[in-house]
Amino acid sequence: GGAELARIIIIRHGEKDHASGNGLAPAGRARAQYLARCMSQPARSLALPNGPPTLLMASESKKGKSHRSEDTVRPLADALHLDLDTSIKSSDVKLFAERTQEKLAADGTLVAAWHHETAPKLVEALLGHYGYQPEWPSKWPHECDEDGWSEPDSVQKGGRCYDLLWRMTLRRHHKNLDQREERRAGASSPKRSSWTIVGAIGSRQHGKNCQGSNVCCCSAVAEPSAPQTERSPRVSCRVSHQIYEVLSVT
């Protein structure tokens, strides 16, 4: 049968500082609003080649614990009028992978805000029997400042990288069914394989000179073929967007 593609974007929750408690610092709240503006735009981009997200997740918020992941993508959920799944514990990477297999639709994009310590384990769970690839980073970087974007001095030390995103491309196939299996499945329920990661990049949320812009998000240097409309003006910023090499799993 034919192949289907989908994307997953993993981001760290927004910035925290010594005064923000379990919530976001002012820089983190500004990031949440920025992501809501730029990720809800109809323009396609490096980070969002299928357009705006279709599925949103954030690691579970508990009373008295961090709710930064939820706070980071709640404005995006409101902007897109999407439900936000906050039912998965940060450490439950197996359930994250299962929920992804269950909910992610063909041509869809999942954006998941998580705690940075667990992000590599989310990727590992999605890779399944392929195992973690040596080209892929084993931990979230400690810092990711670059020309055009740096974290405010008030952001806590010990993990200052908030402007990174990991974008994975997943593929699954329709399985060929014999006639007996086809009758059991029903003509309207084609049997599909599981989603498998076939590519991954590390990218940016902001680009050079893009602060405050609605269209420069997530290294969103607009693809030349992207239609330019009134709501998606031509992007003038350029950014060194590929932090990590492409990971190919075949």
XYZ file of N, CA and C in Angstrom:
750
model
N 0.813 -1.198 0.000
C 0.000 0.000 0.000
C 0.844 1.243 0.000
N 0.184 2.414 0.002
C 0.893 3.675 -0.046
C 1.437 4.083 1.298
N 2.377 5.023 1.276
C 2.992 5.523 2.500
C 2.341 6.838 2.915
N 2.267 7.062 4.221
C 1.758 8.306 4.790
C 2.860 8.947 5.624
N 2.844 10.276 5.693
C 3.832 11.014 6.473
C 3.146 11.882 7.521
N 3.855 12.132 8.606
C 3.394 13.054 9.645
C 4.629 13.625 10.326
N 4.431 14.657 11.163
C 5.551 15.283 11.871
C 5.279 15.391 13.362
N 6.364 15.365 14.120
C 6.309 15.635 15.561
C 7.357 16.688 15.876
N 6.946 17.714 16.607
C 7.865 18.744 17.088
C 7.903 18.672 18.611
N 9.098 18.500 19.156
C 9.283 18.490 20.606
C 9.997 19.774 21.002
N 9.403 20.491 21.944
C 10.028 21.704 22.462
C 10.128 21.593 23.982
N 11.055 22.335 24.529
C 11.138 22.462 25.979
C 10.126 23.514 26.419
N 9.617 23.367 27.640
C 8.746 24.424 28.167
C 9.494 25.744 28.175
N 8.755 26.844 28.296
C 9.353 28.170 28.268
C 10.223 28.467 29.474
N 10.868 29.613 29.426
C 11.873 29.980 30.415
C 11.322 30.050 31.844
N 12.207 29.722 32.769
C 11.940 29.907 34.197
C 13.070 30.750 34.769
N 12.808 31.358 35.920
C 13.870 32.069 36.631
C 13.681 31.850 38.123
N 14.475 32.519 38.912
C 14.455 32.258 40.358
C 13.158 32.725 41.010
N 12.403 33.574 40.340
C 11.182 34.114 40.937
C 9.912 33.484 40.362
N 10.046 32.555 39.397
C 8.853 32.081 38.685
C 8.176 30.871 39.314
N 8.787 30.295 40.342
C 8.156 29.155 41.002
C 7.901 28.013 40.033
N 6.653 27.489 40.026
C 6.294 26.385 39.131
C 5.797 26.859 37.772
N 5.748 28.181 37.601
C 5.247 28.730 36.344
C 6.359 29.259 35.465
N 5.989 30.068 34.494
C 6.932 30.635 33.544
C 7.419 32.011 33.986
N 8.667 32.293 33.676
C 9.200 33.633 33.843
C 8.604 34.538 32.762
N 8.747 35.860 32.888
C 8.234 36.736 31.830
C 8.724 36.344 30.438
N 9.986 35.941 30.316
C 10.497 35.521 29.005
C 9.775 34.263 28.519
N 9.418 33.372 29.444
C 8.690 32.168 29.072
C 7.266 32.460 28.640
N 6.621 33.409 29.323
C 5.269 33.789 28.912
C 5.293 34.464 27.542
N 6.327 35.272 27.311
C 6.465 35.905 25.994
C 6.682 34.844 24.917
N 7.454 33.810 25.223
C 7.670 32.724 24.262
C 6.363 32.009 23.958
N 5.571 31.748 24.975
C 4.293 31.053 24.770
C 3.395 31.849 23.824
N 3.350 33.161 24.018
C 2.534 33.999 23.140
C 3.114 34.042 21.726
N 4.435 34.075 21.645
C 5.110 34.089 20.348
C 4.792 32.809 19.570
N 4.904 31.660 20.229
C 4.608 30.384 19.565
C 3.147 30.326 19.128
N 2.264 30.879 19.955
C 0.847 30.885 19.587
C 0.621 31.713 18.327
N 1.306 32.843 18.214
C 1.148 33.673 17.020
C 1.724 32.988 15.787
N 2.960 32.525 15.899
C 3.634 32.075 14.677
C 3.209 30.677 14.263
N 2.943 29.788 15.211
C 2.560 28.424 14.834
C 1.113 28.330 14.364
N 0.332 29.354 14.596
C -1.054 29.329 14.119
C -1.188 29.953 12.736
N -0.083 30.431 12.171
C -0.126 31.028 10.837
C -0.341 29.951 9.772
N -1.008 30.275 8.677
C -1.245 29.264 7.631
C -0.018 28.961 6.792
N 1.007 29.826 6.837
C 2.183 29.616 5.995
C 2.925 28.351 6.414
N 3.411 27.613 5.422
C 4.238 26.441 5.689
C 5.678 26.893 5.872
N 6.460 26.075 6.567
C 7.821 26.479 6.897
C 8.681 25.247 7.093
N 9.947 25.478 7.375
C 10.850 24.370 7.678
C 10.325 23.536 8.838
N 9.897 24.202 9.892
C 9.423 23.489 11.066
C 8.037 22.898 10.855
N 7.210 23.586 10.085
C 5.815 23.185 9.907
C 5.503 23.013 8.421
N 6.081 21.996 7.782
C 5.860 21.826 6.339
C 4.434 21.457 5.979
N 3.656 20.994 6.959
C 2.247 20.684 6.709
C 1.316 21.790 7.184
N 1.856 22.909 7.609
C 1.017 23.966 8.133
C 0.858 23.849 9.643
N -0.139 24.522 10.222
C -0.285 24.575 11.678
C -0.438 23.185 12.301
N -0.085 23.057 13.593
C -0.235 21.779 14.295
C -1.693 21.296 14.302
N -1.846 19.987 14.332
C -3.171 19.368 14.413
C -3.384 18.653 15.736
N -2.332 18.498 16.527
C -2.388 17.754 17.776
C -1.403 18.395 18.749
N -1.842 18.589 20.007
C -0.999 19.251 21.002
C -0.935 18.419 22.281
N 0.274 18.308 22.837
C 0.469 17.624 24.111
C 1.401 18.452 24.990
N 1.227 18.308 26.292
C 2.153 18.878 27.266
C 2.247 17.904 28.421
N 3.435 17.781 29.003
C 3.585 16.864 30.129
C 2.662 17.293 31.271
N 2.227 16.320 32.027
C 1.189 16.502 33.049
C 1.549 17.579 34.078
N 0.563 18.386 34.420
C 0.704 19.371 35.496
C 0.005 18.828 36.739
N 0.680 18.877 37.868
C 0.088 18.450 39.130
C 0.151 19.594 40.126
N -0.821 19.628 41.016
C -0.865 20.680 42.021
C 0.435 20.684 42.816
N 1.039 21.846 42.924
C 2.285 21.963 43.664
C 3.517 21.607 42.856
N 3.333 21.226 41.593
C 4.447 20.874 40.717
C 4.476 21.823 39.523
N 5.503 21.667 38.701
C 5.651 22.539 37.541
C 4.477 22.393 36.586
N 3.939 23.529 36.139
C 2.924 23.544 35.093
C 3.436 24.329 33.881
N 4.776 24.416 33.773
C 5.375 25.216 32.710
C 5.108 24.644 31.311
N 5.099 23.318 31.182
C 4.859 22.731 29.855
C 3.473 23.094 29.340
N 2.484 22.945 30.205
C 1.117 23.307 29.816
C 1.019 24.800 29.508
N 1.631 25.626 30.342
C 1.562 27.072 30.133
C 2.198 27.484 28.805
N 3.173 26.715 28.344
C 3.896 27.067 27.123
C 3.043 26.894 25.876
N 2.182 25.885 25.851
C 1.401 25.625 24.629
C -0.093 25.891 24.793
N -0.533 26.291 25.989
C -1.947 26.609 26.169
C -2.386 27.759 25.254
N -1.597 28.850 25.113
C -2.026 29.897 24.180
C -2.135 29.398 22.740
N -1.266 28.480 22.333
C -1.349 27.909 20.989
C -2.619 27.084 20.840
N -2.958 26.307 21.855
C -4.199 25.532 21.820
C -5.404 26.453 21.676
N -5.397 27.561 22.412
C -6.501 28.514 22.317
C -6.570 29.140 20.923
N -5.408 29.486 20.358
C -5.381 30.130 19.042
C -5.899 29.200 17.945
N -5.607 27.902 18.078
C -6.004 26.932 17.053
C -7.325 26.237 17.379
N -7.877 26.521 18.568
C -9.111 25.876 19.020
C -8.939 24.359 19.040
N -7.792 23.922 19.591
C -7.492 22.504 19.717
C -7.480 22.094 21.187
N -7.836 20.850 21.452
C -7.671 20.305 22.793
C -6.182 20.147 23.089
N -5.820 20.313 24.343
C -4.439 20.111 24.782
C -4.410 18.908 25.714
N -3.711 17.856 25.313
C -3.601 16.635 26.102
C -2.520 16.826 27.156
N -2.927 16.873 28.432
C -1.976 17.030 29.537
C -2.045 15.831 30.485
N -2.415 14.693 29.963
C -2.672 13.520 30.810
C -1.471 12.594 30.974
N -0.337 12.912 30.344
C 0.809 12.006 30.362
C 1.898 12.564 31.271
N 2.347 11.757 32.220
C 3.440 12.172 33.092
C 4.698 12.389 32.262
N 5.518 13.312 32.709
C 6.739 13.625 31.969
C 7.606 12.393 31.758
N 7.632 11.506 32.735
C 8.505 10.324 32.664
C 7.892 9.154 31.908
N 6.611 9.219 31.581
C 5.929 8.075 30.962
C 6.096 8.126 29.445
N 7.308 7.855 28.993
C 7.611 7.959 27.559
C 6.905 6.855 26.760
N 6.656 5.726 27.390
C 5.949 4.651 26.701
C 4.531 5.073 26.334
N 3.827 5.709 27.287
C 2.466 6.169 27.010
C 2.492 7.274 25.955
N 3.503 8.135 25.985
C 3.624 9.166 24.954
C 3.708 8.525 23.571
N 4.537 7.502 23.425
C 4.673 6.836 22.131
C 3.364 6.154 21.724
N 2.704 5.519 22.681
C 1.430 4.840 22.379
C 0.364 5.855 21.962
N 0.276 6.970 22.676
C -0.716 7.994 22.361
C -0.439 8.593 20.977
N 0.828 8.768 20.664
C 1.196 9.284 19.353
C 0.746 8.332 18.252
N 1.016 7.049 18.437
C 0.599 6.058 17.435
C -0.921 6.052 17.265
N -1.614 6.282 18.361
C -3.082 6.233 18.339
C -3.700 7.481 17.714
N -3.142 8.653 18.014
C -3.813 9.910 17.693
C -3.281 10.634 16.463
N -2.007 10.428 16.111
C -1.414 11.213 15.036
C -1.945 10.749 13.681
N -2.521 11.672 12.944
C -3.128 11.356 11.647
C -2.146 11.649 10.520
N -2.395 11.046 9.371
C -1.583 11.303 8.192
C -1.603 12.792 7.855
N -0.459 13.327 7.495
C -0.271 14.747 7.170
C -0.453 15.652 8.383
N -0.549 15.071 9.567
C -0.721 15.861 10.776
C 0.607 16.251 11.401
N 0.534 17.175 12.353
C 1.714 17.624 13.096
C 1.374 17.693 14.576
N 2.140 16.965 15.368
C 2.024 17.012 16.822
C 3.087 17.947 17.373
N 2.690 18.885 18.214
C 3.630 19.706 18.977
C 3.520 19.288 20.438
N 4.649 18.892 21.014
C 4.678 18.429 22.400
C 5.658 19.274 23.199
N 5.180 19.898 24.274
C 6.028 20.658 25.190
C 6.334 19.773 26.388
N 7.620 19.631 26.696
C 8.023 18.652 27.713
C 9.166 19.212 28.547
N 9.595 18.448 29.540
C 10.782 18.793 30.309
C 12.007 18.304 29.553
N 13.037 19.143 29.507
C 14.145 18.866 28.591
C 14.905 17.590 28.934
N 14.904 17.198 30.224
C 15.636 15.981 30.584
C 15.033 14.746 29.912
N 13.731 14.785 29.642
C 13.031 13.615 29.112
C 12.947 13.611 27.593
N 13.213 14.741 26.951
C 13.021 14.848 25.502
C 13.737 13.747 24.716
N 15.013 13.435 25.002
C 15.654 12.363 24.240
C 14.961 11.005 24.426
N 14.384 10.783 25.597
C 13.695 9.510 25.845
C 12.395 9.423 25.053
N 11.763 10.573 24.789
C 10.582 10.572 23.924
C 10.965 10.106 22.523
N 12.088 10.617 22.033
C 12.565 10.208 20.703
C 12.890 8.720 20.702
N 13.563 8.268 21.736
C 13.944 6.853 21.822
C 12.716 5.954 21.824
N 11.672 6.366 22.548
C 10.446 5.562 22.592
C 9.784 5.489 21.226
N 9.846 6.579 20.460
C 9.247 6.589 19.127
C 10.070 5.787 18.132
N 11.386 5.727 18.339
C 12.237 4.955 17.433
C 11.968 3.460 17.545
N 11.509 3.030 18.719
C 11.158 1.622 18.885
C 12.342 0.700 18.666
N 12.148 -0.310 17.836
C 13.173 -1.344 17.701
C 14.398 -0.870 16.931
N 14.332 0.322 16.310
C 15.507 0.836 15.625
C 16.590 1.242 16.610
N 16.188 1.610 17.811
C 17.152 2.028 18.810
C 17.621 3.448 18.592
N 18.240 4.006 19.607
C 18.699 5.394 19.538
C 19.913 5.470 18.629
N 19.907 6.417 17.724
C 20.966 6.527 16.734
C 22.123 7.377 17.264
N 23.363 6.987 16.941
C 24.511 7.738 17.478
C 24.577 9.174 16.996
N 23.944 9.464 15.825
C 23.974 10.833 15.319
C 23.071 11.764 16.118
N 22.102 11.207 16.834
C 21.118 12.029 17.525
C 21.621 12.367 18.923
N 21.460 13.608 19.381
C 21.999 13.986 20.688
C 21.356 13.190 21.814
N 22.171 12.806 22.771
C 21.681 11.989 23.878
C 21.083 12.829 24.992
N 21.226 14.135 24.899
C 20.598 15.012 25.883
C 20.322 16.358 25.257
N 19.411 17.088 25.889
C 19.083 18.442 25.438
C 20.303 19.326 25.697
N 20.693 20.182 24.748
C 21.895 20.999 24.945
C 21.781 21.907 26.159
N 22.924 22.197 26.757
C 22.952 23.077 27.920
C 22.667 24.519 27.514
N 23.197 24.942 26.377
C 22.963 26.286 25.860
C 22.748 26.204 24.359
N 22.000 27.131 23.805
C 21.809 27.162 22.350
C 21.685 28.599 21.849
N 22.352 29.531 22.548
C 22.382 30.904 22.064
C 23.126 30.959 20.735
N 22.742 31.881 19.884
C 23.480 32.114 18.653
C 23.220 33.542 18.202
N 23.902 33.951 17.145
C 23.713 35.295 16.617
C 22.239 35.492 16.269
N 21.612 36.483 16.867
C 20.210 36.740 16.601
C 19.291 36.315 17.722
N 19.789 35.442 18.627
C 18.949 35.082 19.768
C 19.821 34.657 20.931
N 19.596 35.225 22.089
C 20.258 34.797 23.311
C 19.273 34.937 24.453
N 19.444 34.084 25.456
C 18.536 34.097 26.588
C 18.800 35.297 27.492
N 17.756 35.848 28.119
C 17.959 36.941 29.081
C 18.848 36.488 30.237
N 19.589 37.418 30.818
C 20.487 37.082 31.925
C 19.737 36.536 33.130
N 18.448 36.866 33.235
C 17.677 36.437 34.408
C 17.327 34.955 34.373
N 17.445 34.322 33.207
C 17.088 32.909 33.096
C 18.051 32.077 33.926
N 17.495 31.095 34.629
C 18.297 30.281 35.532
C 19.443 29.605 34.810
N 20.560 29.506 35.511
C 21.689 28.736 35.004
C 21.341 27.243 35.101
N 22.155 26.442 34.452
C 21.897 25.012 34.507
C 20.848 24.616 33.501
N 21.127 24.829 32.255
C 20.174 24.486 31.217
C 19.485 25.724 30.688
N 20.168 26.505 29.865
C 19.633 27.770 29.353
C 19.084 27.628 27.939
N 18.977 26.430 27.430
C 18.544 26.248 26.045
C 17.027 26.073 25.976
N 16.340 27.118 25.545
C 14.883 27.086 25.402
C 14.450 27.306 23.951
N 15.343 27.773 23.104
C 14.949 28.196 21.763
C 15.094 27.092 20.712
N 15.361 25.892 21.167
C 15.557 24.747 20.279
C 14.239 24.022 20.048
N 14.119 23.394 18.892
C 13.052 22.420 18.693
C 13.627 21.221 17.964
N 13.070 20.063 18.217
C 13.403 18.858 17.465
C 12.187 18.509 16.625
N 12.405 18.387 15.314
C 11.308 18.040 14.415
C 11.594 16.714 13.743
N 10.685 15.782 13.941
C 10.826 14.444 13.367
C 9.795 14.214 12.279
N 10.210 13.542 11.235
C 9.310 13.095 10.187
C 9.053 11.606 10.385
N 7.787 11.234 10.378
C 7.395 9.839 10.575
C 6.687 9.320 9.334
N 6.828 8.029 9.122
C 6.205 7.386 7.967
C 5.531 6.094 8.417
N 4.400 5.777 7.781
C 3.777 4.473 7.975
C 3.191 4.019 6.644
N 2.984 2.737 6.533
C 2.486 2.153 5.284
C 1.138 1.492 5.517
N 0.305 1.465 4.467
C -0.871 0.616 4.459
C -0.399 -0.802 4.207
N -0.790 -1.713 5.041
C -0.402 -3.103 4.843
C -1.330 -3.761 3.830
N -0.738 -4.633 3.022
C -1.555 -5.402 2.085
C -2.324 -6.471 2.850
N -3.615 -6.534 2.631
C -4.478 -7.484 3.320
C -4.942 -8.555 2.346
N -5.009 -9.793 2.835
C -5.658 -10.795 2.003
C -7.173 -10.617 2.138
N -7.933 -11.309 1.326
C -9.382 -11.077 1.284
C -10.042 -11.351 2.620
N -9.604 -12.391 3.318
C -10.220 -12.727 4.604
C -9.961 -11.624 5.627
N -8.712 -11.144 5.688
C -8.385 -10.042 6.609
C -9.140 -8.775 6.234
N -9.308 -8.551 4.939
C -10.008 -7.362 4.466
C -11.455 -7.357 4.919
N -12.094 -8.533 4.854
C -13.492 -8.628 5.304
C -13.599 -8.346 6.797
N -12.626 -8.853 7.571
C -12.648 -8.623 9.019
C -12.424 -7.140 9.335
N -11.478 -6.512 8.640
C -11.153 -5.114 8.903
C -12.245 -4.180 8.424
N -12.929 -4.571 7.348
C -13.933 -3.707 6.758
C -13.296 -2.815 5.721
N -14.020 -2.556 4.662
C -13.460 -1.783 3.548
C -13.048 -0.386 3.957
N -13.721 0.181 4.981
C -13.428 1.552 5.392
C -12.341 1.634 6.463
N -11.736 0.481 6.842
C -10.733 0.469 7.904
C -9.448 -0.184 7.414
N -8.687 0.498 6.535
C -7.459 -0.100 6.031
C -6.461 -0.318 7.158
N -5.766 -1.448 7.111
C -4.790 -1.767 8.149
C -3.508 -0.994 7.879
N -2.965 -0.356 8.911
C -1.765 0.445 8.754
C -0.667 -0.060 9.665
N 0.569 0.158 9.228
C 1.703 -0.129 10.085
C 1.831 0.992 11.117
N 2.791 0.855 12.026
C 3.025 1.893 13.025
C 3.834 3.033 12.422
N 3.696 4.212 13.039
C 4.541 5.329 12.649
C 5.991 5.019 12.994
N 6.898 5.322 12.074
C 8.332 5.112 12.264
C 9.068 6.387 11.900
N 10.032 6.797 12.728
C 10.822 7.988 12.427
C 11.731 7.706 11.234
N 11.679 8.565 10.238
C 12.545 8.416 9.068
C 13.464 9.621 8.887
N 13.281 10.659 9.680
C 14.167 11.813 9.589
C 13.982 12.718 10.779
N 15.013 13.478 11.112
C 14.911 14.391 12.247
C 15.906 15.519 12.079
N 15.523 16.709 12.522
C 16.428 17.847 12.535
C 16.292 18.574 13.861
N 17.359 19.256 14.232
C 17.290 20.220 15.315
C 17.217 21.597 14.698
N 16.334 22.438 15.196
C 16.085 23.722 14.557
C 15.849 24.785 15.616
N 15.539 25.994 15.158
C 15.336 27.121 16.051
C 13.872 27.517 16.105
N 13.495 28.150 17.213
C 12.176 28.773 17.280
C 12.246 30.216 16.777
N 13.303 30.931 17.144
C 13.509 32.290 16.664
C 14.585 32.288 15.585
N 14.510 33.266 14.699
C 15.573 33.482 13.736
C 16.163 34.862 13.936
N 17.244 35.131 13.270
C 17.891 36.426 13.386
C 16.923 37.538 12.988
N 16.800 38.540 13.837
C 15.917 39.693 13.601
C 14.442 39.307 13.560
N 14.083 38.184 14.158
C 12.693 37.721 14.067
C 11.896 37.981 15.337
N 12.503 38.552 16.364
C 11.750 38.774 17.595
C 10.503 39.596 17.302
N 9.373 39.102 17.779
C 8.120 39.817 17.600
C 7.417 39.513 16.303
N 8.077 38.803 15.401
C 7.458 38.505 14.112
C 6.464 37.365 14.251
N 5.483 37.331 13.364
C 4.533 36.224 13.345
C 4.983 35.096 12.435
N 5.974 35.337 11.594
C 6.272 34.347 10.554
C 7.684 33.800 10.617
N 8.549 34.312 11.480
C 9.924 33.825 11.537
C 10.096 32.747 12.598
N 9.053 32.081 12.975
C 9.166 31.134 14.075
C 9.757 29.824 13.616
N 10.390 29.141 14.541
C 10.801 27.759 14.330
C 11.686 27.638 13.105
N 12.623 28.572 12.959
C 13.476 28.630 11.773
C 12.634 28.722 10.527
N 11.522 29.411 10.621
C 10.570 29.405 9.517
C 11.000 30.358 8.424
N 12.161 30.090 7.846
C 12.515 30.749 6.603
C 11.585 30.138 5.565
N 10.663 30.929 5.068
C 9.605 30.374 4.220
C 10.198 29.669 3.017
N 9.680 28.504 2.709
C 10.131 27.780 1.533
C 9.791 28.589 0.288
N 10.677 28.581 -0.722
C 10.423 29.388 -1.919
C 9.075 29.105 -2.567
N 8.608 27.868 -2.451
C 7.348 27.501 -3.090
C 6.125 27.888 -2.275
N 6.352 28.353 -1.044
C 5.221 28.679 -0.177
C 4.479 29.887 -0.734
N 3.158 29.821 -0.828
C 2.403 30.955 -1.349
C 2.509 32.152 -0.419
N 2.688 33.324 -0.982
C 2.784 34.547 -0.190
C 1.420 35.234 -0.187
N 0.780 35.273 0.955
C -0.525 35.891 1.074
C -0.431 37.061 2.029
N -1.538 37.746 2.195
C -1.552 38.886 3.100
C -1.221 38.457 4.525
N -1.627 37.230 4.893
C -1.381 36.750 6.251
C -0.021 36.082 6.392
N 0.662 35.846 5.283
C 1.987 35.239 5.364
C 2.968 36.038 4.512
N 3.348 37.220 4.982
C 4.229 38.084 4.190
C 5.588 37.435 3.963
N 6.303 37.924 2.984
C 7.607 37.360 2.659
C 8.543 37.486 3.860
N 9.231 36.404 4.149
C 10.124 36.381 5.302
C 11.490 36.908 4.884
N 11.991 37.910 5.600
C 13.262 38.513 5.227
C 14.423 37.990 6.050
N 14.130 37.374 7.192
C 15.225 36.937 8.056
C 15.822 35.635 7.546
N 17.071 35.402 7.880
C 17.747 34.157 7.562
C 18.403 33.661 8.845
N 18.450 32.374 8.994
C 18.983 31.829 10.241
C 19.661 30.505 9.945
N 20.747 30.268 10.651
C 21.405 28.962 10.550
C 20.555 27.966 11.312
N 19.695 27.263 10.591
C 18.618 26.564 11.266
C 18.919 25.127 11.625
N 19.847 24.477 10.944
C 20.049 23.056 11.206
C 21.169 22.876 12.215
N 20.802 22.609 13.448
C 21.789 22.445 14.506
C 22.352 21.034 14.497
N 21.523 20.070 14.213
C 21.936 18.680 14.147
C 21.756 18.131 12.755
N 22.532 17.128 12.426
C 22.413 16.490 11.128
C 21.087 15.729 11.028
N 20.640 15.563 9.803
C 19.441 14.782 9.575
C 19.692 13.336 9.962
N 18.763 12.768 10.675
C 18.802 11.359 11.051
C 17.917 10.581 10.102
N 18.460 9.589 9.436
C 17.667 8.770 8.526
C 17.594 7.352 9.057
N 16.397 6.851 9.195
C 16.164 5.487 9.625
C 15.410 4.781 8.519
N 15.962 3.722 7.987
C 15.293 3.013 6.895
C 15.063 1.558 7.269
